[in-house]
Short mmCIF file of N, CA and C and ligand atoms in Angstrom, two decimals:
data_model
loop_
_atom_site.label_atom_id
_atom_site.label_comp_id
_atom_site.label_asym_id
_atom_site.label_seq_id
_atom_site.Cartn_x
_atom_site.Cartn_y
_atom_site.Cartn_z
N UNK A 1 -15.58 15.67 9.86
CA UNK A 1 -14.36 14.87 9.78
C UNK A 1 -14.30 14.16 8.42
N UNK A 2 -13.36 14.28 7.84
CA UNK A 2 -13.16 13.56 5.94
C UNK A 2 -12.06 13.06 6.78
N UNK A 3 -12.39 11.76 6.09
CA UNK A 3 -11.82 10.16 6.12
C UNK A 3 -11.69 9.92 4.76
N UNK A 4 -10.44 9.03 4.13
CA UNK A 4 -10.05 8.74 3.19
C UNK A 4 -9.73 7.48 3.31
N UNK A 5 -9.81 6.31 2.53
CA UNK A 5 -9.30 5.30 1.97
C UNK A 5 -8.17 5.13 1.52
N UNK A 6 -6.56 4.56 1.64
CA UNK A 6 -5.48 4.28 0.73
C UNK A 6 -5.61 2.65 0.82
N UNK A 7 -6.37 1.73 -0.30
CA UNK A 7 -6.01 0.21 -0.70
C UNK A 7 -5.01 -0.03 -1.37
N UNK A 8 -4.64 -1.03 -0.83
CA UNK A 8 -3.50 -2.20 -1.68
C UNK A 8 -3.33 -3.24 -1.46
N UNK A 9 -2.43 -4.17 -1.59
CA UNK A 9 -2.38 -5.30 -1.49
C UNK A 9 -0.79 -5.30 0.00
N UNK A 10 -0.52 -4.52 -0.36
CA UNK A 10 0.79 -4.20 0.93
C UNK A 10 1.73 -5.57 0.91
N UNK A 11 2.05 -5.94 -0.20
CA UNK A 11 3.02 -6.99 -0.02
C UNK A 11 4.33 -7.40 -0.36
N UNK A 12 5.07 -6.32 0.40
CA UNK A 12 5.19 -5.81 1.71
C UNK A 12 4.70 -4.20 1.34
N UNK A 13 4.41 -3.50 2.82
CA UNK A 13 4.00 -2.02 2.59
C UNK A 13 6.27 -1.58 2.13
N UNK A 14 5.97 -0.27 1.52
CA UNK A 14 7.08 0.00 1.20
C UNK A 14 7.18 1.62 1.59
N UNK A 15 8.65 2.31 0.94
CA UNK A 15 8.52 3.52 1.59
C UNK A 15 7.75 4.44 0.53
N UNK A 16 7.59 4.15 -0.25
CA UNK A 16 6.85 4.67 -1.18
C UNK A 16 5.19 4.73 -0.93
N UNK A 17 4.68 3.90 -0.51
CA UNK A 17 3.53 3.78 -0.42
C UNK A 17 3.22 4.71 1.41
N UNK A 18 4.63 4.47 2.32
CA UNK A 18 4.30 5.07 3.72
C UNK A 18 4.45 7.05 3.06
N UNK A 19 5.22 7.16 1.84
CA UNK A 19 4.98 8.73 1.58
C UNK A 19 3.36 8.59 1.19
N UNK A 20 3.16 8.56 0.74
CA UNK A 20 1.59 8.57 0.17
C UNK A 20 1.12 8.59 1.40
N UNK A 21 0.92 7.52 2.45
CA UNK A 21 0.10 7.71 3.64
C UNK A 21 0.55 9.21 4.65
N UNK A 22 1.50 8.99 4.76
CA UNK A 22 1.90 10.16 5.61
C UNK A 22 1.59 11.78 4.88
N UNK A 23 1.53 12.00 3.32
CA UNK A 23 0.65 13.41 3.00
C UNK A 23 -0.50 12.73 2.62
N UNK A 24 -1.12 12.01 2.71
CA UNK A 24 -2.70 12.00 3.03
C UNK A 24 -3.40 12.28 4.45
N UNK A 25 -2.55 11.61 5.33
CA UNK A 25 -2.56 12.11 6.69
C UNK A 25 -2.71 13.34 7.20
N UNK A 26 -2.00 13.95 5.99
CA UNK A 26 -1.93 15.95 6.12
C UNK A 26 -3.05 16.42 5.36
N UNK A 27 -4.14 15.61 4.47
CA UNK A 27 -4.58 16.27 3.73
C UNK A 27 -5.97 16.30 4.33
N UNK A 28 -6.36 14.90 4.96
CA UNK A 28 -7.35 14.17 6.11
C UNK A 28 -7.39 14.34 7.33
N UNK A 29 -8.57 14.19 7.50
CA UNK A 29 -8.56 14.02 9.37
C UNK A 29 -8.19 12.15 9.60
N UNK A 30 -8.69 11.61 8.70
CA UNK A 30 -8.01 10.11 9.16
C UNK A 30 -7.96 9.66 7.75
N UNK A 31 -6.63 8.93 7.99
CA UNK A 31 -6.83 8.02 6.64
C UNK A 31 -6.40 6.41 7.12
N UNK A 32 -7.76 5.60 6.49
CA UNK A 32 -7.87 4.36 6.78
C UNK A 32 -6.70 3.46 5.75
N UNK A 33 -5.72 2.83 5.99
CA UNK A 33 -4.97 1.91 5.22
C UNK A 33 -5.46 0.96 5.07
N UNK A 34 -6.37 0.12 4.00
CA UNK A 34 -6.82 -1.13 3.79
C UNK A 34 -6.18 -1.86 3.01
N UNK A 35 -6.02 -3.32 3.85
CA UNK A 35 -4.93 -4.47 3.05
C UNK A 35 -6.30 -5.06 2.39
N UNK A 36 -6.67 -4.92 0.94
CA UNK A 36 -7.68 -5.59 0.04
C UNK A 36 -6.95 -6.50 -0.56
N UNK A 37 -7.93 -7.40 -0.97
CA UNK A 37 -7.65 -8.10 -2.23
C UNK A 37 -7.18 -7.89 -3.42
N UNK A 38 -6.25 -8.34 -4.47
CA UNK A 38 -6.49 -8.25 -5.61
C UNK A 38 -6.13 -9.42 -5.83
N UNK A 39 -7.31 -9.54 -7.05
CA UNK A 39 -7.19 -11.32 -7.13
C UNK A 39 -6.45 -11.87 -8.28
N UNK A 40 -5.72 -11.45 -8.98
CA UNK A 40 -4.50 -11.12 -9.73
C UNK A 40 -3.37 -11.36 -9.07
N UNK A 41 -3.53 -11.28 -8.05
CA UNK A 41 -1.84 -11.95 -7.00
C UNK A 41 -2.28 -13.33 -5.74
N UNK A 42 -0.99 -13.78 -5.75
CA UNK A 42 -0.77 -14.48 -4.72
C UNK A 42 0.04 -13.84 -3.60
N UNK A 43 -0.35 -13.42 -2.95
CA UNK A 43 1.00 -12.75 -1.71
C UNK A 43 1.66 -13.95 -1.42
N UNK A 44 3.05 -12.90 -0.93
CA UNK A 44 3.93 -14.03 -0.22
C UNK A 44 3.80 -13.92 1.03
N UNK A 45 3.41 -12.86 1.79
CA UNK A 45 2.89 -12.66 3.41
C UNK A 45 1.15 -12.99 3.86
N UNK A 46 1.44 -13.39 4.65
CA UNK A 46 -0.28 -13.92 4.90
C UNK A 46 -1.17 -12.22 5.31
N UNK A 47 -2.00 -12.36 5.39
CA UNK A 47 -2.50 -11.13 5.73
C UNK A 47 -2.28 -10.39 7.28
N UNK A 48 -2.04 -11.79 8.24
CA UNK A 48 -1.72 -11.16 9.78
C UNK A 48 -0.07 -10.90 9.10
N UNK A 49 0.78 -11.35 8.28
CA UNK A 49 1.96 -10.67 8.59
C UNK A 49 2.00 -8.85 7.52
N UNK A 50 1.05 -9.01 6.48
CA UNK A 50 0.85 -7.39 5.60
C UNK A 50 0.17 -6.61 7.26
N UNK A 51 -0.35 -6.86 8.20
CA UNK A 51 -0.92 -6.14 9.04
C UNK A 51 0.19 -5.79 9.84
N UNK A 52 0.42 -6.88 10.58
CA UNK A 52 2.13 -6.65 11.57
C UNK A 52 3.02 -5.27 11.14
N UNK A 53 3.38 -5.91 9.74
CA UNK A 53 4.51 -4.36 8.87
C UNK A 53 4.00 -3.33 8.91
N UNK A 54 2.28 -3.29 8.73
CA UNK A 54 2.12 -1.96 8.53
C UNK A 54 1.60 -1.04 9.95
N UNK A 55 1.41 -2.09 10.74
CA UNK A 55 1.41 -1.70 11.98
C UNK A 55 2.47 -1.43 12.41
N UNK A 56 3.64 -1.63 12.26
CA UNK A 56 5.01 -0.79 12.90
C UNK A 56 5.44 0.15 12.00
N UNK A 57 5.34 -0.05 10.75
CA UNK A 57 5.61 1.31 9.91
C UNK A 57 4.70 2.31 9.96
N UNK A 58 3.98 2.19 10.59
CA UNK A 58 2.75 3.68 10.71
C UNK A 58 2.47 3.88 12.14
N UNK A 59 3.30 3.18 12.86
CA UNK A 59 3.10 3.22 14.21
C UNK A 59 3.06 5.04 14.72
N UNK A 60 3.75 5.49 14.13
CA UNK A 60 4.18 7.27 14.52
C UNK A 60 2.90 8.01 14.16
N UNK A 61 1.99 7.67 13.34
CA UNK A 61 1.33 8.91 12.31
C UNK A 61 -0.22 8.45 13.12
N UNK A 62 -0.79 9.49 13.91
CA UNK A 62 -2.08 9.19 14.82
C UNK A 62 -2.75 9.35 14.36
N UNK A 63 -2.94 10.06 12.95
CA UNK A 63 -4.37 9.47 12.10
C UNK A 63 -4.64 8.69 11.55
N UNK A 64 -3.71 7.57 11.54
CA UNK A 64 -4.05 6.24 10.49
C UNK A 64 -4.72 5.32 11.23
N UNK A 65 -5.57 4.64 10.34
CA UNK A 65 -5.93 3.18 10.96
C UNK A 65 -5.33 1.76 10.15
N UNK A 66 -5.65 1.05 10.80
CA UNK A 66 -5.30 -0.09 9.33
C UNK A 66 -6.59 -1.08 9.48
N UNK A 67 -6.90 -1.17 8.14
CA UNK A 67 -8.18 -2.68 8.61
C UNK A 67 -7.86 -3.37 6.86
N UNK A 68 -8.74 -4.15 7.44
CA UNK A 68 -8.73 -5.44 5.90
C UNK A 68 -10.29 -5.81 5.27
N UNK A 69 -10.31 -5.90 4.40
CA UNK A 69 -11.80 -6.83 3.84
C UNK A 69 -11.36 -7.28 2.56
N UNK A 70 -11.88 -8.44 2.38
CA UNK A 70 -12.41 -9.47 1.20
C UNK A 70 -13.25 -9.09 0.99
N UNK A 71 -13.32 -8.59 -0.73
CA UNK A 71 -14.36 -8.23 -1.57
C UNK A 71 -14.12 -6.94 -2.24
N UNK A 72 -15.51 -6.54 -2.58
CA UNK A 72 -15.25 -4.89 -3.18
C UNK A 72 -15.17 -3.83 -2.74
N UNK A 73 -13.79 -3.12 -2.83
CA UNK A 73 -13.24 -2.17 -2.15
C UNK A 73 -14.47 -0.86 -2.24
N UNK A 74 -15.60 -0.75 -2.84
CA UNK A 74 -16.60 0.38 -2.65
C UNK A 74 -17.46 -0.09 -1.69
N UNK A 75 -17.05 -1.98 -1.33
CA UNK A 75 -18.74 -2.10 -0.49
C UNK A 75 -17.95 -1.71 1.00
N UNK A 76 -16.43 -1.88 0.97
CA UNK A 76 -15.97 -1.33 2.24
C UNK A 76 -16.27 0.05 2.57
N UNK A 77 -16.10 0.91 1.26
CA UNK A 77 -16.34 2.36 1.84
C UNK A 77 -17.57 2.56 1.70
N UNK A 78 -18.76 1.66 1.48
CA UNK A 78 -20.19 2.49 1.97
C UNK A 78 -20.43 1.38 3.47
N UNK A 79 -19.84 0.34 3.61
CA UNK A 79 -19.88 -0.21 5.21
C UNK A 79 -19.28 0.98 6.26
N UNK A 80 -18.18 1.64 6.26
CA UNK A 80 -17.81 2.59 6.66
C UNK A 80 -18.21 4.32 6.65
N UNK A 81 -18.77 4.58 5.00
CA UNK A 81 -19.32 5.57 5.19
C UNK A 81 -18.52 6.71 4.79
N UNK A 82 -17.13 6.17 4.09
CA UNK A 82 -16.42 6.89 3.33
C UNK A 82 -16.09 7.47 1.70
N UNK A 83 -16.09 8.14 1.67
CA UNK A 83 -15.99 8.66 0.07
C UNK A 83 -15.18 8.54 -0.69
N UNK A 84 -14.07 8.86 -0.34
CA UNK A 84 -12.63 9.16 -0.94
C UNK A 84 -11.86 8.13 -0.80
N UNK A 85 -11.00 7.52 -2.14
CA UNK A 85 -9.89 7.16 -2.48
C UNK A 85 -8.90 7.23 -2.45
N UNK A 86 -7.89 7.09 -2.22
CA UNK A 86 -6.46 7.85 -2.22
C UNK A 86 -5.68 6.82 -2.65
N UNK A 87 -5.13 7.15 -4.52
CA UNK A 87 -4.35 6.26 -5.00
C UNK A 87 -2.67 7.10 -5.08
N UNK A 88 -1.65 6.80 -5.74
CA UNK A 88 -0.50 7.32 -5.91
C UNK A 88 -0.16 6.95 -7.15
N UNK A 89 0.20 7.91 -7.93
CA UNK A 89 0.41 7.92 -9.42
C UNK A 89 2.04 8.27 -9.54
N UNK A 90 2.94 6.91 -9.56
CA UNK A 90 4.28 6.80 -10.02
C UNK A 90 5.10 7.02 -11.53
N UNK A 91 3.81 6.92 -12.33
CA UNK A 91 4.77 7.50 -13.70
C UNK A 91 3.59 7.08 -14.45
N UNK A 92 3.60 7.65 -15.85
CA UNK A 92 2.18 7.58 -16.69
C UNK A 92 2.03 6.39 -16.86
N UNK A 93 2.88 5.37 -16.93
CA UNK A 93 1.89 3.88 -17.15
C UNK A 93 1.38 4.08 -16.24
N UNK A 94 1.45 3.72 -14.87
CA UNK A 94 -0.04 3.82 -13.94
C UNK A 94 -1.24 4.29 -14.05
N UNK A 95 -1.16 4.89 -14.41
CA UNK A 95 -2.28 6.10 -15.22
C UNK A 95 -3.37 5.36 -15.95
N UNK A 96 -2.88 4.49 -17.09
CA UNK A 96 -4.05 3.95 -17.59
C UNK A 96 -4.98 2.78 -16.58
N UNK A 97 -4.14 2.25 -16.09
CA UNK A 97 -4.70 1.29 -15.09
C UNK A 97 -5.33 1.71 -13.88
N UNK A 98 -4.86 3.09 -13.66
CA UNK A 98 -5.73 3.77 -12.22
C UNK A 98 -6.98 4.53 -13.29
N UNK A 99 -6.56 4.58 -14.50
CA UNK A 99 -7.70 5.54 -15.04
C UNK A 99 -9.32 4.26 -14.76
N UNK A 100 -8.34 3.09 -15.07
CA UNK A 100 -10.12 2.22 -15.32
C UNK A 100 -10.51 1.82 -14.25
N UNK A 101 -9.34 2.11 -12.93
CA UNK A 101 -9.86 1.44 -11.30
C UNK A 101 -10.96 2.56 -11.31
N UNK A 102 -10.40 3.92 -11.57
CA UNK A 102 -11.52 4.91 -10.72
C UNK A 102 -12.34 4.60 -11.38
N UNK A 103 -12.98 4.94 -12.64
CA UNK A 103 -13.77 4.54 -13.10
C UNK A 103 -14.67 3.45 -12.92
N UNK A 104 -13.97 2.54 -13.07
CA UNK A 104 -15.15 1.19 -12.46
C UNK A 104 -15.57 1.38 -10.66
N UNK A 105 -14.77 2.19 -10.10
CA UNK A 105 -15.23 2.49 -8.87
C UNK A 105 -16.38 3.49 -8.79
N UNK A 106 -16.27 4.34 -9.39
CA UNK A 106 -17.39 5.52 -9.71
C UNK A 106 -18.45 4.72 -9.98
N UNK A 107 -18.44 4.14 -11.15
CA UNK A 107 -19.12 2.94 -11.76
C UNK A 107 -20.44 2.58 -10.70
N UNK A 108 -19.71 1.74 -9.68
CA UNK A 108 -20.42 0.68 -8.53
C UNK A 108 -20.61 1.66 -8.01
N UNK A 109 -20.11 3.00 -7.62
CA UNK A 109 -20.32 3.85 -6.37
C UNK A 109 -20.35 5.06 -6.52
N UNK A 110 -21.42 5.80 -7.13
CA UNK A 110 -21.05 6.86 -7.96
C UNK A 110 -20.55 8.21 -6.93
N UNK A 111 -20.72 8.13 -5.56
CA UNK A 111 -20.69 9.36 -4.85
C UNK A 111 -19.18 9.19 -4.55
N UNK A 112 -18.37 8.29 -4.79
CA UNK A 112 -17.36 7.93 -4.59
C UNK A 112 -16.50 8.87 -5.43
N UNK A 113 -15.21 9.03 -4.49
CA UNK A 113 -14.19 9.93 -5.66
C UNK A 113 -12.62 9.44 -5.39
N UNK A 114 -11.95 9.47 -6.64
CA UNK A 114 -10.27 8.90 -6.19
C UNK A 114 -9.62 10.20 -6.43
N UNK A 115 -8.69 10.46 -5.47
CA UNK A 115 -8.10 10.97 -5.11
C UNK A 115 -6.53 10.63 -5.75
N UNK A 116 -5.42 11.38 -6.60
CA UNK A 116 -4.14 10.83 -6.63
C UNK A 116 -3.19 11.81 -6.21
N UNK A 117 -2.62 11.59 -5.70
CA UNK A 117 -0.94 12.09 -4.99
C UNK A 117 -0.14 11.56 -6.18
N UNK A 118 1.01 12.38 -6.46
CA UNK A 118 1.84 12.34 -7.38
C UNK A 118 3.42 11.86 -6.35
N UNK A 119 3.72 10.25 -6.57
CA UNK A 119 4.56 9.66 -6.18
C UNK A 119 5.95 10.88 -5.62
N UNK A 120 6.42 10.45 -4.92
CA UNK A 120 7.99 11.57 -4.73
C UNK A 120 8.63 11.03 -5.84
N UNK A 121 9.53 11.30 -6.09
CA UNK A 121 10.13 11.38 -7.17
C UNK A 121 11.63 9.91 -7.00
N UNK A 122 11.73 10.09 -5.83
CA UNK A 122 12.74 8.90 -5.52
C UNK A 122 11.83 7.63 -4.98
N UNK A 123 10.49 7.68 -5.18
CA UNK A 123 9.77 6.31 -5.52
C UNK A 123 9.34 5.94 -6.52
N UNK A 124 9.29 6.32 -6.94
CA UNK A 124 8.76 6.21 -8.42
C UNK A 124 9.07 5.14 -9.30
N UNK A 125 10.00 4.35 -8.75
CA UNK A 125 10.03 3.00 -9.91
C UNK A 125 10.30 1.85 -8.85
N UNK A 126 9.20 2.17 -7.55
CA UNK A 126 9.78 1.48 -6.65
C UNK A 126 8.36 0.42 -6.51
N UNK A 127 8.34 -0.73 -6.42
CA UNK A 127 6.85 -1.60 -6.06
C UNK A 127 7.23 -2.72 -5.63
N UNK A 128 6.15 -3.56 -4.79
CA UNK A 128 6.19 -4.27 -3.98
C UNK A 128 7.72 -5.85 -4.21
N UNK A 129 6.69 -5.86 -5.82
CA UNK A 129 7.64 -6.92 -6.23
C UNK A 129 8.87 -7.03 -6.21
N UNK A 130 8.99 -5.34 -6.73
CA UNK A 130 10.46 -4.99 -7.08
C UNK A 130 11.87 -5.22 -5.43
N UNK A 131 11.03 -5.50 -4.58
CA UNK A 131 11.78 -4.86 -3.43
C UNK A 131 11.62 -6.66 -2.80
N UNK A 132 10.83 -7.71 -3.04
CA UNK A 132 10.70 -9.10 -2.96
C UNK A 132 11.74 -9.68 -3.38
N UNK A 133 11.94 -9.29 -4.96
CA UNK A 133 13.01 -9.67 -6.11
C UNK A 133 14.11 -9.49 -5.33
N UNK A 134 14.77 -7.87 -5.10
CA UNK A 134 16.30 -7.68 -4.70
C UNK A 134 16.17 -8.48 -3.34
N UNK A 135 15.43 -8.77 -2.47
CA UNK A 135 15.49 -9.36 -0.95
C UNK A 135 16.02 -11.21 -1.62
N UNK A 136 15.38 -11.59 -2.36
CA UNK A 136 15.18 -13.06 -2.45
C UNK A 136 16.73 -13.03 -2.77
N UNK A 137 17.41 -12.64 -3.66
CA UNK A 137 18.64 -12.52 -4.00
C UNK A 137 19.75 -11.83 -3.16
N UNK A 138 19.14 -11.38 -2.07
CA UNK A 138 20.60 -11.43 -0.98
C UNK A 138 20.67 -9.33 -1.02
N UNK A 139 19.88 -8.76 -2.38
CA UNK A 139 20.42 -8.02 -2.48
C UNK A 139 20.06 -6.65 -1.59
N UNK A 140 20.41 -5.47 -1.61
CA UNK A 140 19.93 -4.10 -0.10
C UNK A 140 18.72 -3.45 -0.51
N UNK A 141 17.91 -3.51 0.27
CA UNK A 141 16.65 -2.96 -0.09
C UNK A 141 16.58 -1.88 1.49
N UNK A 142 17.91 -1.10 1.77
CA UNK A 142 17.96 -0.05 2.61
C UNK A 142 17.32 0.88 1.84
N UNK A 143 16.24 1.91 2.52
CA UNK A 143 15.73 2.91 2.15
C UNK A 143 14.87 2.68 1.03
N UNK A 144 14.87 1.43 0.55
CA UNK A 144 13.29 0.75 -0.05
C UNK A 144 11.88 0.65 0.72
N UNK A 145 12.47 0.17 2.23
CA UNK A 145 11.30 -0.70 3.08
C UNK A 145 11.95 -0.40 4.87
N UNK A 146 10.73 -0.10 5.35
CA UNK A 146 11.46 0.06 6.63
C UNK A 146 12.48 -1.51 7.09
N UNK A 147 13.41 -1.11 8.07
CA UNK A 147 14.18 -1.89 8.74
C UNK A 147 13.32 -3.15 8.83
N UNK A 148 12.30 -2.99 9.62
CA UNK A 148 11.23 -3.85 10.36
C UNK A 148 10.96 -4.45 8.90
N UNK A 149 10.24 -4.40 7.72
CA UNK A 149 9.75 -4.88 6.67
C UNK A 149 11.27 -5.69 6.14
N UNK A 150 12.32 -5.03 5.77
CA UNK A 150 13.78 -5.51 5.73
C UNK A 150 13.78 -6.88 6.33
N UNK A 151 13.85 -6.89 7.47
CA UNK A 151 14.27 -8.02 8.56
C UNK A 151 12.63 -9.23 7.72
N UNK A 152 12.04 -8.74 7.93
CA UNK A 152 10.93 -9.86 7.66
C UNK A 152 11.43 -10.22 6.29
N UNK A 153 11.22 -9.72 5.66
CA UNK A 153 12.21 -10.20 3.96
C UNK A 153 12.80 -11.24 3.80
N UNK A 154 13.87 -10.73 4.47
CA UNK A 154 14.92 -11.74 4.50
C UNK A 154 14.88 -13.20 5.51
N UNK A 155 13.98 -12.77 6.46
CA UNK A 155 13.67 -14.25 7.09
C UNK A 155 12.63 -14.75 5.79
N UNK A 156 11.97 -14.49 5.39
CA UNK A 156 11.21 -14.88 4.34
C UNK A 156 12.11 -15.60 3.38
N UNK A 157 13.10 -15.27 3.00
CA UNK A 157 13.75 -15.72 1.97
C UNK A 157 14.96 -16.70 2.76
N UNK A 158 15.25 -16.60 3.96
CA UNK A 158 16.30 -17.39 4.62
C UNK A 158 17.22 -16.71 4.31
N UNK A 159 17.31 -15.16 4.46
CA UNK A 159 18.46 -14.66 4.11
C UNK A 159 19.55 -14.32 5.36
N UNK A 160 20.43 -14.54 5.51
CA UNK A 160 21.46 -13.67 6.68
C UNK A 160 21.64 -12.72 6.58
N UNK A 161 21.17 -11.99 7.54
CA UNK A 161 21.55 -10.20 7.30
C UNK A 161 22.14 -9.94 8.39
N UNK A 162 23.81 -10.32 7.77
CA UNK A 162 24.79 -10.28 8.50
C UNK A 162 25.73 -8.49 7.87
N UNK A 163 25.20 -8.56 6.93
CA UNK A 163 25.32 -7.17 6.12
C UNK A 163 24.68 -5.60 6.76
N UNK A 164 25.56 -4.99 7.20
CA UNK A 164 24.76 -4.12 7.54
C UNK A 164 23.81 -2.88 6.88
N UNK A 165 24.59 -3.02 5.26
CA UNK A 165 24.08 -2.48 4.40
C UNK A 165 22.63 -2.95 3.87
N UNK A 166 22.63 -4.09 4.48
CA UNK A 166 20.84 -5.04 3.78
C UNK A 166 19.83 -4.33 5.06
N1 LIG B 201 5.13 3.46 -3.89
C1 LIG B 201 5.67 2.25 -4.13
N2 LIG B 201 5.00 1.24 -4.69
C2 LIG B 201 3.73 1.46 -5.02
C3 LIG B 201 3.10 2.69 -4.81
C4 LIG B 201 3.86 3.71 -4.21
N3 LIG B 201 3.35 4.92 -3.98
N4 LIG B 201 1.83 2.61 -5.25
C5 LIG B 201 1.69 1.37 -5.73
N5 LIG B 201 2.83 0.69 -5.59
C6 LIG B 201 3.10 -0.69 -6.02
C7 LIG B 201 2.38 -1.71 -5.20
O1 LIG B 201 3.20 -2.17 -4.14
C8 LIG B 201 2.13 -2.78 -6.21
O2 LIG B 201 3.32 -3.55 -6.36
P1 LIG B 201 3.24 -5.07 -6.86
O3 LIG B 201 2.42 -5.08 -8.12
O4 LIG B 201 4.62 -5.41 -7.07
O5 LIG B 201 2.55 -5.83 -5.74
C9 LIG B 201 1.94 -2.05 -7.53
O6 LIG B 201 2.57 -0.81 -7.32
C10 LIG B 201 0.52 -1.85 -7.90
O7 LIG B 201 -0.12 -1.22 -6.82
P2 LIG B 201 -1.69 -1.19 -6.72
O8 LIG B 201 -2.25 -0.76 -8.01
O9 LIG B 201 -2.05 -0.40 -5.51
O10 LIG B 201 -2.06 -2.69 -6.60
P3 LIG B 201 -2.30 -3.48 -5.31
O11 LIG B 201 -2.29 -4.92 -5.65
O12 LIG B 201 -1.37 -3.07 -4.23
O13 LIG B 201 -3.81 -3.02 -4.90
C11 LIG B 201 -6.20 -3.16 -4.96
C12 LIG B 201 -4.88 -3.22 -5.76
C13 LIG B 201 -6.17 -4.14 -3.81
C14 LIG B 201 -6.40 -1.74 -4.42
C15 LIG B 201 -7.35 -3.50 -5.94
O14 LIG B 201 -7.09 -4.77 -6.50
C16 LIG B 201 -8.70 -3.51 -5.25
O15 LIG B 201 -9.32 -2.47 -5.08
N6 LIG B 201 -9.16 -4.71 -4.83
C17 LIG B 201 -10.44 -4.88 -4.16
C18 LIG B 201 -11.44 -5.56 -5.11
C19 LIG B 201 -12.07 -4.54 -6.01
O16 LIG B 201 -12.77 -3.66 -5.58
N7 LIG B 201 -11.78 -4.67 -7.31
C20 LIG B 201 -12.27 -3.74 -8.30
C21 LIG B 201 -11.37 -2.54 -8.35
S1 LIG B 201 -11.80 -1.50 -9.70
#
């Protein structure tokens, strides 16, 4: 059985990031979704609400799991016993910055390997922030973020989504 890793910070998970899980799902016998740290951000969702979203947006796909840890994302996959990475590469800037994650992951963990999926093409300029930003401002983040992630948004921001287009 190959088990794979997809980390992030999930704040909020988006549809971009549920393509990535769902063909890793096809590529794996399980792929674990971990809400990690990066200590470079402040989320705006606490970690029981990044779990909630991604527990109803992956509710359909029976090989996923979801779990969490504080700390270094290699000491999770030798607590578990997993190898593989699974990042998503949205356009060549990413690239340099996933070039020095794997690396420093190899680094700490050398049996370790990252894995990248090449973004769909209608995600590709899509990220967490970006989809925070248009919510805080009232604006439609349909077919950004599931419904369920949508609705939390906008209570987040005190928004009325009296719009059926939001
Ligand atoms: N579709 C849409 N958006 C995507 C995406 C996709 N396929 N892939 C990434 N993104 C977005 C993310 O939502 C995120 O948006 P944001 O910056 O607005 O929040 C952005 O692109 C960057 O994503 P990512 O590089 O995955 O950052 P992250 O903060 O979500 O995750 C961790 C980074 C948690 C994986 C990393 O910090 C980590 O491994 N932490 C553990 C500690 C550790 O081991 N550190 C050393 C690592 S070398």
């Amino acid at each position: 059985m190959i088990k794979a890793v997809y980390p992030g910070s999930f704040d909020p998970v988006t549809n971009g990031h549920i393509d990535i899980i769902q063909r890793g799902a096809k590529i794996y016998d399980e792929v674990i979704v971990l809400v990690a740290e990066n200590v470079s951000k402040t989320p705006l969702f606490s970690l029981e609400e990044r779990l909630d979203m991604l527990k109803e947006a992956l509710k359909d796909i029976p090989n996923v799991r979801i779990d969490h840890f504080s700390g270094l994302l290699v000491e999770y996959l030798k607590k578990i016993d997993v190898k593989i990475i699974i990042r998503g590469l949205r356009a060549v800037s990413d690239f340099e910055y996933e070039f020095q994650q794997a690396l420093t992951n190899k680094k700490l963990y050398p049996e370790c390997e990252t894995v990248f999926l090449v973004s769909d093409l209608k995600y590709t300029f899509l990220s967490s922030s970006m989809v925070k930003e248009i919510a805080k401002f009232g604006g439609c983040i349909k077919g950004l973020v599931p419904d369920y992630v949508a609705k939390k948004l906008y209570e987040k921001f005190n928004i009325e989504m009296e719009n059926e287009d939001r």
